[in-house]
Short mmCIF file of N, CA and C in Angstrom, two decimals:
data_model
loop_
_atom_site.label_atom_id
_atom_site.label_comp_id
_atom_site.label_asym_id
_atom_site.label_seq_id
_atom_site.Cartn_x
_atom_site.Cartn_y
_atom_site.Cartn_z
N MET A 1 0.85 -1.18 0.00
CA MET A 1 0.00 0.00 0.00
C MET A 1 0.89 1.24 0.00
N ARG A 2 0.67 2.14 -0.94
CA ARG A 2 1.46 3.37 -1.07
C ARG A 2 0.54 4.56 -0.79
N ILE A 3 1.03 5.49 0.01
CA ILE A 3 0.26 6.69 0.33
C ILE A 3 0.91 7.87 -0.37
N ARG A 4 0.09 8.64 -1.09
CA ARG A 4 0.57 9.80 -1.82
C ARG A 4 1.02 10.90 -0.87
N GLU A 5 0.22 11.18 0.16
CA GLU A 5 0.53 12.25 1.09
C GLU A 5 1.77 11.92 1.91
N ILE A 6 2.38 12.97 2.44
CA ILE A 6 3.51 12.80 3.35
C ILE A 6 2.94 12.79 4.76
N ILE A 7 3.40 11.84 5.57
CA ILE A 7 2.87 11.68 6.92
C ILE A 7 3.80 12.40 7.90
N VAL A 8 3.22 13.26 8.72
CA VAL A 8 3.98 13.97 9.75
C VAL A 8 3.89 13.16 11.04
N VAL A 9 5.05 12.77 11.56
CA VAL A 9 5.15 12.00 12.80
C VAL A 9 6.11 12.71 13.75
N GLU A 10 6.21 12.18 14.97
CA GLU A 10 7.04 12.84 15.97
C GLU A 10 8.53 12.49 15.88
N GLY A 11 8.86 11.23 15.57
CA GLY A 11 10.28 10.85 15.58
C GLY A 11 10.62 9.66 14.72
N LYS A 12 11.89 9.24 14.81
CA LYS A 12 12.42 8.15 13.99
C LYS A 12 11.70 6.83 14.20
N ASP A 13 11.35 6.52 15.46
CA ASP A 13 10.65 5.26 15.74
C ASP A 13 9.27 5.23 15.09
N ASP A 14 8.63 6.39 15.02
CA ASP A 14 7.33 6.48 14.35
C ASP A 14 7.50 6.24 12.84
N THR A 15 8.55 6.82 12.27
CA THR A 15 8.83 6.60 10.84
C THR A 15 9.04 5.12 10.57
N THR A 16 9.78 4.44 11.44
CA THR A 16 10.01 3.00 11.28
C THR A 16 8.70 2.24 11.32
N ALA A 17 7.82 2.59 12.26
CA ALA A 17 6.52 1.92 12.36
C ALA A 17 5.67 2.16 11.11
N ILE A 18 5.70 3.38 10.58
CA ILE A 18 4.95 3.70 9.35
C ILE A 18 5.49 2.85 8.20
N LYS A 19 6.80 2.81 8.06
CA LYS A 19 7.41 2.06 6.95
C LYS A 19 7.17 0.55 7.07
N ASN A 20 6.99 0.05 8.29
CA ASN A 20 6.62 -1.36 8.48
C ASN A 20 5.17 -1.63 8.09
N ALA A 21 4.35 -0.59 8.13
CA ALA A 21 2.93 -0.74 7.82
C ALA A 21 2.62 -0.53 6.34
N LEU A 22 3.35 0.38 5.68
CA LEU A 22 3.07 0.70 4.28
C LEU A 22 4.19 1.51 3.69
N ASP A 23 4.07 1.80 2.41
CA ASP A 23 5.07 2.57 1.70
C ASP A 23 4.66 4.04 1.75
N ALA A 24 5.41 4.84 2.50
CA ALA A 24 5.07 6.25 2.65
C ALA A 24 6.30 7.04 3.03
N ASP A 25 6.25 8.33 2.76
CA ASP A 25 7.31 9.24 3.18
C ASP A 25 6.84 9.97 4.43
N THR A 26 7.80 10.33 5.28
CA THR A 26 7.44 11.01 6.53
C THR A 26 8.28 12.27 6.73
N ILE A 27 7.74 13.15 7.54
CA ILE A 27 8.49 14.29 8.08
C ILE A 27 8.42 14.13 9.59
N GLU A 28 9.56 14.21 10.24
CA GLU A 28 9.61 14.06 11.70
C GLU A 28 9.71 15.43 12.36
N THR A 29 8.87 15.66 13.38
CA THR A 29 8.89 16.95 14.08
C THR A 29 9.98 17.00 15.15
N ASN A 30 10.46 15.85 15.57
CA ASN A 30 11.47 15.76 16.63
C ASN A 30 11.03 16.47 17.90
N GLY A 31 9.83 16.16 18.33
CA GLY A 31 9.31 16.71 19.58
C GLY A 31 8.24 17.75 19.37
N SER A 32 7.70 18.24 20.49
CA SER A 32 6.55 19.14 20.41
C SER A 32 6.93 20.59 20.14
N ALA A 33 8.20 20.94 20.26
CA ALA A 33 8.65 22.30 19.94
C ALA A 33 9.09 22.32 18.48
N ILE A 34 8.13 22.39 17.58
CA ILE A 34 8.43 22.33 16.15
C ILE A 34 9.09 23.63 15.72
N ASN A 35 10.25 23.52 15.04
CA ASN A 35 10.93 24.73 14.59
C ASN A 35 10.36 25.19 13.24
N GLU A 36 10.73 26.41 12.86
CA GLU A 36 10.21 27.02 11.62
C GLU A 36 10.65 26.24 10.38
N GLU A 37 11.84 25.67 10.41
CA GLU A 37 12.32 24.89 9.26
C GLU A 37 11.40 23.68 9.01
N THR A 38 10.99 23.02 10.08
CA THR A 38 10.08 21.87 9.95
C THR A 38 8.72 22.33 9.46
N ILE A 39 8.22 23.45 9.98
CA ILE A 39 6.93 24.00 9.51
C ILE A 39 7.00 24.30 8.02
N GLU A 40 8.10 24.87 7.56
CA GLU A 40 8.26 25.18 6.13
C GLU A 40 8.26 23.90 5.29
N LYS A 41 8.90 22.84 5.80
CA LYS A 41 8.89 21.54 5.11
C LYS A 41 7.46 21.01 4.99
N ILE A 42 6.71 21.12 6.09
CA ILE A 42 5.32 20.64 6.10
C ILE A 42 4.47 21.46 5.13
N LYS A 43 4.70 22.77 5.08
CA LYS A 43 3.95 23.63 4.13
C LYS A 43 4.23 23.21 2.69
N LEU A 44 5.50 22.96 2.39
CA LEU A 44 5.87 22.54 1.03
C LEU A 44 5.24 21.18 0.72
N ALA A 45 5.29 20.26 1.66
CA ALA A 45 4.69 18.94 1.47
C ALA A 45 3.19 19.07 1.23
N GLN A 46 2.53 19.93 1.99
CA GLN A 46 1.09 20.12 1.83
C GLN A 46 0.77 20.67 0.44
N LYS A 47 1.60 21.60 -0.02
CA LYS A 47 1.37 22.22 -1.32
C LYS A 47 1.61 21.23 -2.47
N THR A 48 2.61 20.37 -2.34
CA THR A 48 2.98 19.49 -3.44
C THR A 48 2.30 18.12 -3.44
N ARG A 49 2.13 17.52 -2.24
CA ARG A 49 1.59 16.16 -2.18
C ARG A 49 0.46 15.97 -1.20
N GLY A 50 0.30 16.90 -0.28
CA GLY A 50 -0.68 16.73 0.79
C GLY A 50 -0.01 16.15 2.01
N VAL A 51 -0.62 16.38 3.18
CA VAL A 51 -0.05 15.95 4.45
C VAL A 51 -1.11 15.26 5.29
N ILE A 52 -0.69 14.19 5.98
CA ILE A 52 -1.52 13.56 7.00
C ILE A 52 -0.73 13.63 8.30
N VAL A 53 -1.32 14.23 9.33
CA VAL A 53 -0.67 14.35 10.63
C VAL A 53 -1.06 13.12 11.46
N LEU A 54 -0.06 12.39 11.94
CA LEU A 54 -0.28 11.20 12.78
C LEU A 54 0.65 11.30 13.98
N THR A 55 0.13 11.85 15.07
CA THR A 55 0.94 12.03 16.27
C THR A 55 0.47 11.10 17.38
N ASP A 56 1.27 11.00 18.43
CA ASP A 56 0.94 10.13 19.56
C ASP A 56 -0.36 10.60 20.24
N PRO A 57 -1.12 9.65 20.79
CA PRO A 57 -2.37 10.01 21.47
C PRO A 57 -2.10 10.47 22.91
N ASP A 58 -1.37 11.59 23.04
CA ASP A 58 -1.06 12.14 24.35
C ASP A 58 -0.99 13.66 24.23
N TYR A 59 -0.70 14.34 25.34
CA TYR A 59 -0.67 15.81 25.33
C TYR A 59 0.35 16.38 24.35
N PRO A 60 1.63 15.91 24.36
CA PRO A 60 2.58 16.46 23.39
C PRO A 60 2.14 16.22 21.93
N GLY A 61 1.54 15.07 21.66
CA GLY A 61 1.05 14.80 20.31
C GLY A 61 -0.05 15.77 19.90
N GLN A 62 -0.94 16.09 20.84
CA GLN A 62 -2.01 17.05 20.57
C GLN A 62 -1.43 18.45 20.37
N LYS A 63 -0.40 18.78 21.12
CA LYS A 63 0.25 20.09 20.98
C LYS A 63 0.86 20.23 19.58
N ILE A 64 1.52 19.20 19.10
CA ILE A 64 2.10 19.21 17.75
C ILE A 64 0.98 19.38 16.71
N ARG A 65 -0.07 18.60 16.87
CA ARG A 65 -1.21 18.65 15.95
C ARG A 65 -1.79 20.08 15.90
N ASN A 66 -1.96 20.71 17.05
CA ASN A 66 -2.51 22.06 17.11
C ASN A 66 -1.59 23.08 16.45
N THR A 67 -0.28 22.94 16.66
CA THR A 67 0.68 23.85 16.04
C THR A 67 0.61 23.74 14.52
N ILE A 68 0.56 22.51 14.01
CA ILE A 68 0.48 22.31 12.56
C ILE A 68 -0.84 22.86 12.02
N LYS A 69 -1.93 22.61 12.75
CA LYS A 69 -3.24 23.09 12.32
C LYS A 69 -3.25 24.62 12.19
N GLU A 70 -2.59 25.31 13.12
CA GLU A 70 -2.53 26.77 13.10
C GLU A 70 -1.70 27.30 11.93
N LYS A 71 -0.60 26.60 11.63
CA LYS A 71 0.37 27.15 10.68
C LYS A 71 0.30 26.58 9.27
N VAL A 72 -0.31 25.39 9.11
CA VAL A 72 -0.38 24.75 7.79
C VAL A 72 -1.83 24.32 7.56
N HIS A 73 -2.50 25.00 6.66
CA HIS A 73 -3.92 24.74 6.43
C HIS A 73 -4.14 23.62 5.41
N GLY A 74 -5.22 22.87 5.62
CA GLY A 74 -5.62 21.85 4.66
C GLY A 74 -5.04 20.46 4.90
N CYS A 75 -4.37 20.25 6.01
CA CYS A 75 -3.82 18.93 6.30
C CYS A 75 -4.92 17.98 6.75
N LYS A 76 -4.72 16.70 6.47
CA LYS A 76 -5.60 15.67 7.02
C LYS A 76 -5.02 15.24 8.36
N HIS A 77 -5.89 14.70 9.21
CA HIS A 77 -5.45 14.24 10.53
C HIS A 77 -5.92 12.81 10.75
N ALA A 78 -4.98 11.96 11.17
CA ALA A 78 -5.28 10.56 11.48
C ALA A 78 -5.03 10.35 12.97
N PHE A 79 -5.84 9.46 13.55
CA PHE A 79 -5.75 9.22 14.99
C PHE A 79 -5.59 7.74 15.30
N ILE A 80 -4.77 7.46 16.30
CA ILE A 80 -4.64 6.12 16.85
C ILE A 80 -5.13 6.19 18.28
N GLU A 81 -5.98 5.27 18.66
CA GLU A 81 -6.50 5.24 20.03
C GLU A 81 -5.38 4.91 20.99
N LYS A 82 -5.45 5.49 22.18
CA LYS A 82 -4.42 5.28 23.20
C LYS A 82 -4.20 3.79 23.48
N GLY A 83 -5.29 3.02 23.57
CA GLY A 83 -5.19 1.59 23.85
C GLY A 83 -4.44 0.81 22.78
N ASP A 84 -4.42 1.34 21.55
CA ASP A 84 -3.72 0.69 20.44
C ASP A 84 -2.28 1.16 20.30
N ALA A 85 -1.87 2.10 21.18
CA ALA A 85 -0.54 2.70 21.05
C ALA A 85 0.30 2.53 22.31
N ILE A 86 -0.06 1.56 23.14
CA ILE A 86 0.67 1.34 24.39
C ILE A 86 1.74 0.26 24.17
N HIS A 87 2.94 0.54 24.68
CA HIS A 87 4.05 -0.42 24.61
C HIS A 87 3.62 -1.74 25.23
N LYS A 88 4.10 -2.85 24.68
CA LYS A 88 3.65 -4.17 25.15
C LYS A 88 3.94 -4.41 26.62
N TYR A 89 4.90 -3.70 27.19
CA TYR A 89 5.17 -3.83 28.63
C TYR A 89 4.64 -2.62 29.40
N GLY A 90 3.80 -1.83 28.74
CA GLY A 90 3.19 -0.68 29.40
C GLY A 90 4.11 0.50 29.60
N LYS A 91 5.24 0.52 28.92
CA LYS A 91 6.23 1.59 29.09
C LYS A 91 6.12 2.60 27.96
N GLY A 92 5.13 3.46 28.04
CA GLY A 92 5.00 4.52 27.04
C GLY A 92 3.86 4.32 26.07
N VAL A 93 3.48 5.43 25.47
CA VAL A 93 2.39 5.47 24.49
C VAL A 93 2.92 6.16 23.25
N GLY A 94 2.66 5.59 22.09
CA GLY A 94 3.10 6.25 20.87
C GLY A 94 2.78 5.47 19.62
N VAL A 95 2.83 6.18 18.50
CA VAL A 95 2.61 5.59 17.19
C VAL A 95 3.54 4.40 16.98
N GLU A 96 4.76 4.51 17.49
CA GLU A 96 5.76 3.44 17.29
C GLU A 96 5.35 2.11 17.90
N HIS A 97 4.38 2.13 18.83
CA HIS A 97 3.92 0.89 19.47
C HIS A 97 2.68 0.30 18.80
N ALA A 98 2.11 1.00 17.85
CA ALA A 98 0.90 0.53 17.17
C ALA A 98 1.26 -0.53 16.13
N SER A 99 0.34 -1.46 15.93
CA SER A 99 0.56 -2.51 14.93
C SER A 99 0.42 -1.93 13.52
N PRO A 100 1.00 -2.59 12.52
CA PRO A 100 0.84 -2.13 11.14
C PRO A 100 -0.64 -2.00 10.74
N GLU A 101 -1.48 -2.92 11.20
CA GLU A 101 -2.91 -2.87 10.86
C GLU A 101 -3.56 -1.61 11.43
N VAL A 102 -3.23 -1.28 12.68
CA VAL A 102 -3.80 -0.09 13.33
C VAL A 102 -3.35 1.17 12.59
N ILE A 103 -2.09 1.21 12.20
CA ILE A 103 -1.57 2.38 11.47
C ILE A 103 -2.27 2.52 10.12
N ARG A 104 -2.41 1.43 9.38
CA ARG A 104 -3.08 1.49 8.08
C ARG A 104 -4.53 1.96 8.24
N LYS A 105 -5.21 1.43 9.25
CA LYS A 105 -6.61 1.82 9.49
C LYS A 105 -6.71 3.31 9.84
N ALA A 106 -5.83 3.78 10.71
CA ALA A 106 -5.85 5.20 11.10
C ALA A 106 -5.64 6.10 9.88
N LEU A 107 -4.68 5.74 9.03
CA LEU A 107 -4.40 6.56 7.85
C LEU A 107 -5.54 6.51 6.84
N SER A 108 -6.18 5.35 6.72
CA SER A 108 -7.30 5.27 5.76
C SER A 108 -8.52 6.04 6.26
N ASN A 109 -8.58 6.32 7.58
CA ASN A 109 -9.69 7.09 8.14
C ASN A 109 -9.33 8.55 8.40
N ALA A 110 -8.25 9.04 7.81
CA ALA A 110 -7.80 10.42 8.05
C ALA A 110 -8.90 11.41 7.67
N HIS A 111 -9.05 12.45 8.48
CA HIS A 111 -10.06 13.50 8.29
C HIS A 111 -9.40 14.80 7.88
N MET A 112 -10.14 15.59 7.13
CA MET A 112 -9.73 16.95 6.84
C MET A 112 -10.34 17.83 7.92
N MET A 113 -9.53 18.71 8.51
CA MET A 113 -10.06 19.66 9.48
C MET A 113 -10.50 20.89 8.70
N HIS A 114 -11.72 21.32 8.91
CA HIS A 114 -12.26 22.45 8.17
C HIS A 114 -12.00 23.76 8.89
N GLU A 115 -11.65 24.76 8.12
CA GLU A 115 -11.36 26.07 8.70
C GLU A 115 -12.66 26.78 9.09
N GLU A 116 -13.65 26.70 8.22
CA GLU A 116 -14.93 27.34 8.48
C GLU A 116 -15.78 26.39 9.30
N ILE A 117 -16.03 26.77 10.53
CA ILE A 117 -16.74 25.87 11.43
C ILE A 117 -18.22 26.21 11.44
N ILE A 118 -19.02 25.22 11.09
CA ILE A 118 -20.47 25.37 11.08
C ILE A 118 -21.01 24.55 12.25
N GLU A 119 -21.72 25.20 13.15
CA GLU A 119 -22.22 24.50 14.32
C GLU A 119 -23.47 23.70 13.98
N THR A 120 -23.34 22.39 14.02
CA THR A 120 -24.49 21.52 13.82
C THR A 120 -24.87 20.81 15.11
N ILE A 121 -23.88 20.68 16.00
CA ILE A 121 -24.10 20.02 17.28
C ILE A 121 -23.81 21.06 18.36
N THR A 122 -24.74 21.24 19.27
CA THR A 122 -24.60 22.28 20.29
C THR A 122 -24.07 21.71 21.61
N GLN A 123 -23.68 22.62 22.49
CA GLN A 123 -23.26 22.22 23.84
C GLN A 123 -24.41 21.49 24.54
N GLU A 124 -25.62 21.94 24.29
CA GLU A 124 -26.80 21.30 24.89
C GLU A 124 -26.93 19.85 24.43
N ASP A 125 -26.59 19.59 23.15
CA ASP A 125 -26.62 18.22 22.63
C ASP A 125 -25.62 17.35 23.38
N LEU A 126 -24.46 17.92 23.68
CA LEU A 126 -23.41 17.17 24.38
C LEU A 126 -23.83 16.85 25.81
N ILE A 127 -24.46 17.81 26.46
CA ILE A 127 -24.93 17.61 27.83
C ILE A 127 -26.04 16.56 27.84
N ALA A 128 -26.99 16.69 26.90
CA ALA A 128 -28.11 15.74 26.82
C ALA A 128 -27.62 14.31 26.54
N ALA A 129 -26.51 14.19 25.82
CA ALA A 129 -25.96 12.87 25.49
C ALA A 129 -25.10 12.31 26.62
N GLY A 130 -24.94 13.09 27.69
CA GLY A 130 -24.13 12.62 28.82
C GLY A 130 -22.64 12.63 28.56
N LEU A 131 -22.19 13.54 27.68
CA LEU A 131 -20.78 13.60 27.32
C LEU A 131 -20.00 14.64 28.14
N ILE A 132 -20.73 15.52 28.80
CA ILE A 132 -20.09 16.55 29.62
C ILE A 132 -20.71 16.51 31.01
N GLY A 133 -19.86 16.41 32.02
CA GLY A 133 -20.33 16.38 33.40
C GLY A 133 -21.03 15.07 33.71
N GLY A 134 -21.10 14.74 34.95
CA GLY A 134 -21.80 13.52 35.35
C GLY A 134 -20.94 12.28 35.24
N SER A 135 -21.42 11.22 35.85
CA SER A 135 -20.65 9.98 35.85
C SER A 135 -20.69 9.32 34.48
N GLY A 136 -19.56 8.78 34.08
CA GLY A 136 -19.46 8.08 32.81
C GLY A 136 -19.21 8.97 31.60
N ALA A 137 -19.15 10.29 31.79
CA ALA A 137 -18.97 11.20 30.65
C ALA A 137 -17.64 10.96 29.93
N LYS A 138 -16.57 10.78 30.70
CA LYS A 138 -15.25 10.56 30.10
C LYS A 138 -15.26 9.28 29.25
N GLU A 139 -15.84 8.22 29.79
CA GLU A 139 -15.89 6.94 29.07
C GLU A 139 -16.73 7.09 27.79
N ARG A 140 -17.83 7.85 27.86
CA ARG A 140 -18.65 8.08 26.66
C ARG A 140 -17.88 8.87 25.61
N ARG A 141 -17.10 9.87 26.05
CA ARG A 141 -16.30 10.65 25.10
C ARG A 141 -15.25 9.78 24.44
N GLU A 142 -14.65 8.86 25.22
CA GLU A 142 -13.67 7.93 24.64
C GLU A 142 -14.32 7.07 23.56
N LYS A 143 -15.51 6.53 23.86
CA LYS A 143 -16.23 5.70 22.88
C LYS A 143 -16.62 6.52 21.66
N LEU A 144 -17.08 7.76 21.89
CA LEU A 144 -17.48 8.62 20.78
C LEU A 144 -16.28 8.90 19.87
N GLY A 145 -15.12 9.20 20.48
CA GLY A 145 -13.91 9.45 19.70
C GLY A 145 -13.53 8.28 18.84
N LYS A 146 -13.69 7.06 19.38
CA LYS A 146 -13.40 5.85 18.60
C LYS A 146 -14.39 5.67 17.46
N LEU A 147 -15.66 5.81 17.78
CA LEU A 147 -16.70 5.59 16.76
C LEU A 147 -16.60 6.59 15.61
N LEU A 148 -16.33 7.85 15.94
CA LEU A 148 -16.27 8.89 14.91
C LEU A 148 -14.86 9.06 14.33
N LYS A 149 -13.89 8.35 14.93
CA LYS A 149 -12.49 8.38 14.48
C LYS A 149 -11.90 9.79 14.54
N ILE A 150 -12.20 10.50 15.65
CA ILE A 150 -11.67 11.84 15.84
C ILE A 150 -10.74 11.92 17.03
N GLY A 151 -10.49 10.81 17.70
CA GLY A 151 -9.62 10.81 18.86
C GLY A 151 -10.35 11.26 20.11
N PHE A 152 -9.71 11.08 21.25
CA PHE A 152 -10.31 11.44 22.53
C PHE A 152 -10.04 12.91 22.84
N THR A 153 -11.04 13.59 23.38
CA THR A 153 -10.85 14.96 23.85
C THR A 153 -11.50 15.11 25.21
N ASN A 154 -11.08 16.15 25.92
CA ASN A 154 -11.74 16.43 27.19
C ASN A 154 -13.08 17.11 26.91
N GLY A 155 -13.85 17.35 27.95
CA GLY A 155 -15.18 17.93 27.80
C GLY A 155 -15.17 19.29 27.14
N LYS A 156 -14.17 20.11 27.46
CA LYS A 156 -14.10 21.46 26.90
C LYS A 156 -13.78 21.44 25.40
N GLN A 157 -12.98 20.48 24.96
CA GLN A 157 -12.54 20.44 23.56
C GLN A 157 -13.45 19.63 22.64
N LEU A 158 -14.37 18.85 23.22
CA LEU A 158 -15.20 17.97 22.40
C LEU A 158 -16.02 18.74 21.36
N HIS A 159 -16.70 19.79 21.79
CA HIS A 159 -17.53 20.57 20.86
C HIS A 159 -16.69 21.10 19.71
N LYS A 160 -15.53 21.66 20.03
CA LYS A 160 -14.64 22.21 19.02
C LYS A 160 -14.20 21.12 18.03
N SER A 161 -13.85 19.94 18.53
CA SER A 161 -13.44 18.84 17.65
C SER A 161 -14.56 18.39 16.72
N LEU A 162 -15.76 18.27 17.26
CA LEU A 162 -16.90 17.87 16.43
C LEU A 162 -17.14 18.86 15.30
N MET A 163 -17.01 20.15 15.62
CA MET A 163 -17.21 21.18 14.60
C MET A 163 -16.06 21.18 13.60
N MET A 164 -14.84 21.05 14.11
CA MET A 164 -13.65 21.08 13.26
C MET A 164 -13.69 19.97 12.21
N PHE A 165 -14.15 18.79 12.62
CA PHE A 165 -14.21 17.66 11.69
C PHE A 165 -15.54 17.60 10.95
N GLN A 166 -16.39 18.62 11.17
CA GLN A 166 -17.68 18.71 10.49
C GLN A 166 -18.50 17.42 10.64
N ILE A 167 -18.56 16.92 11.87
CA ILE A 167 -19.38 15.75 12.16
C ILE A 167 -20.84 16.18 12.07
N SER A 168 -21.61 15.48 11.27
CA SER A 168 -23.01 15.86 11.08
C SER A 168 -23.84 15.45 12.29
N LYS A 169 -25.00 16.07 12.40
CA LYS A 169 -25.94 15.74 13.48
C LYS A 169 -26.32 14.26 13.39
N GLU A 170 -26.46 13.74 12.17
CA GLU A 170 -26.84 12.34 11.95
C GLU A 170 -25.73 11.39 12.41
N GLU A 171 -24.47 11.70 12.04
CA GLU A 171 -23.34 10.87 12.47
C GLU A 171 -23.24 10.85 13.99
N PHE A 172 -23.41 12.03 14.59
CA PHE A 172 -23.36 12.17 16.04
C PHE A 172 -24.45 11.34 16.70
N ALA A 173 -25.68 11.47 16.19
CA ALA A 173 -26.82 10.75 16.76
C ALA A 173 -26.63 9.24 16.65
N ALA A 174 -26.11 8.78 15.52
CA ALA A 174 -25.89 7.34 15.32
C ALA A 174 -24.84 6.82 16.31
N ALA A 175 -23.79 7.60 16.52
CA ALA A 175 -22.74 7.18 17.47
C ALA A 175 -23.28 7.15 18.89
N ILE A 176 -24.08 8.15 19.25
CA ILE A 176 -24.67 8.18 20.59
C ILE A 176 -25.61 6.99 20.79
N GLN A 177 -26.32 6.63 19.76
CA GLN A 177 -27.23 5.47 19.84
C GLN A 177 -26.42 4.19 20.12
N VAL A 178 -25.30 4.02 19.43
CA VAL A 178 -24.45 2.85 19.66
C VAL A 178 -23.94 2.84 21.09
N ILE A 179 -23.51 3.99 21.59
CA ILE A 179 -23.01 4.09 22.96
C ILE A 179 -24.10 3.72 23.96
N ARG A 180 -25.30 4.23 23.74
CA ARG A 180 -26.41 3.94 24.66
C ARG A 180 -26.79 2.47 24.63
N GLN A 181 -26.72 1.84 23.46
CA GLN A 181 -27.02 0.41 23.36
C GLN A 181 -26.00 -0.42 24.13
N GLU A 182 -24.72 0.01 24.09
CA GLU A 182 -23.67 -0.70 24.81
C GLU A 182 -23.85 -0.57 26.33
N GLU A 183 -24.43 0.56 26.75
CA GLU A 183 -24.64 0.77 28.18
C GLU A 183 -25.86 -0.02 28.63
#
């Protein structure tokens, strides 16, 4: 499997994991403090071939993703669930620990983040669905992130993520129905 876009990852071990999963080129950020030279590389990659951002499912990974989102428009974003990115001995979380199948699936489900945010799902919808406040809200948000393939967010960021990925009211309702059936 060959991917046209260039995949942005955090480090060398992530590049190795990507290359074990498929044929693709990568740009490594070398940590969460991305320098201007790396941003310029990502901009050029986005202009010429397109970019998919695949960072670790942790705070530094989210920080990198946010920096790229601010400075390089039009990138796709792929997510790996935290449970699929844990070292086999529990020592660390990262793309480098994900199986080739998980990496391929994440990349095939990459989303475009939209600049123009149209509110289709309200804060009231999130409260009514039990995603903000109350017992079990965190677990429901984790399930929602998996079902919609947008990654896990805290209660404050959930609304923004749903809007950013342009999740429709119908997609949201279907995912909530699945979550409620599981409960």
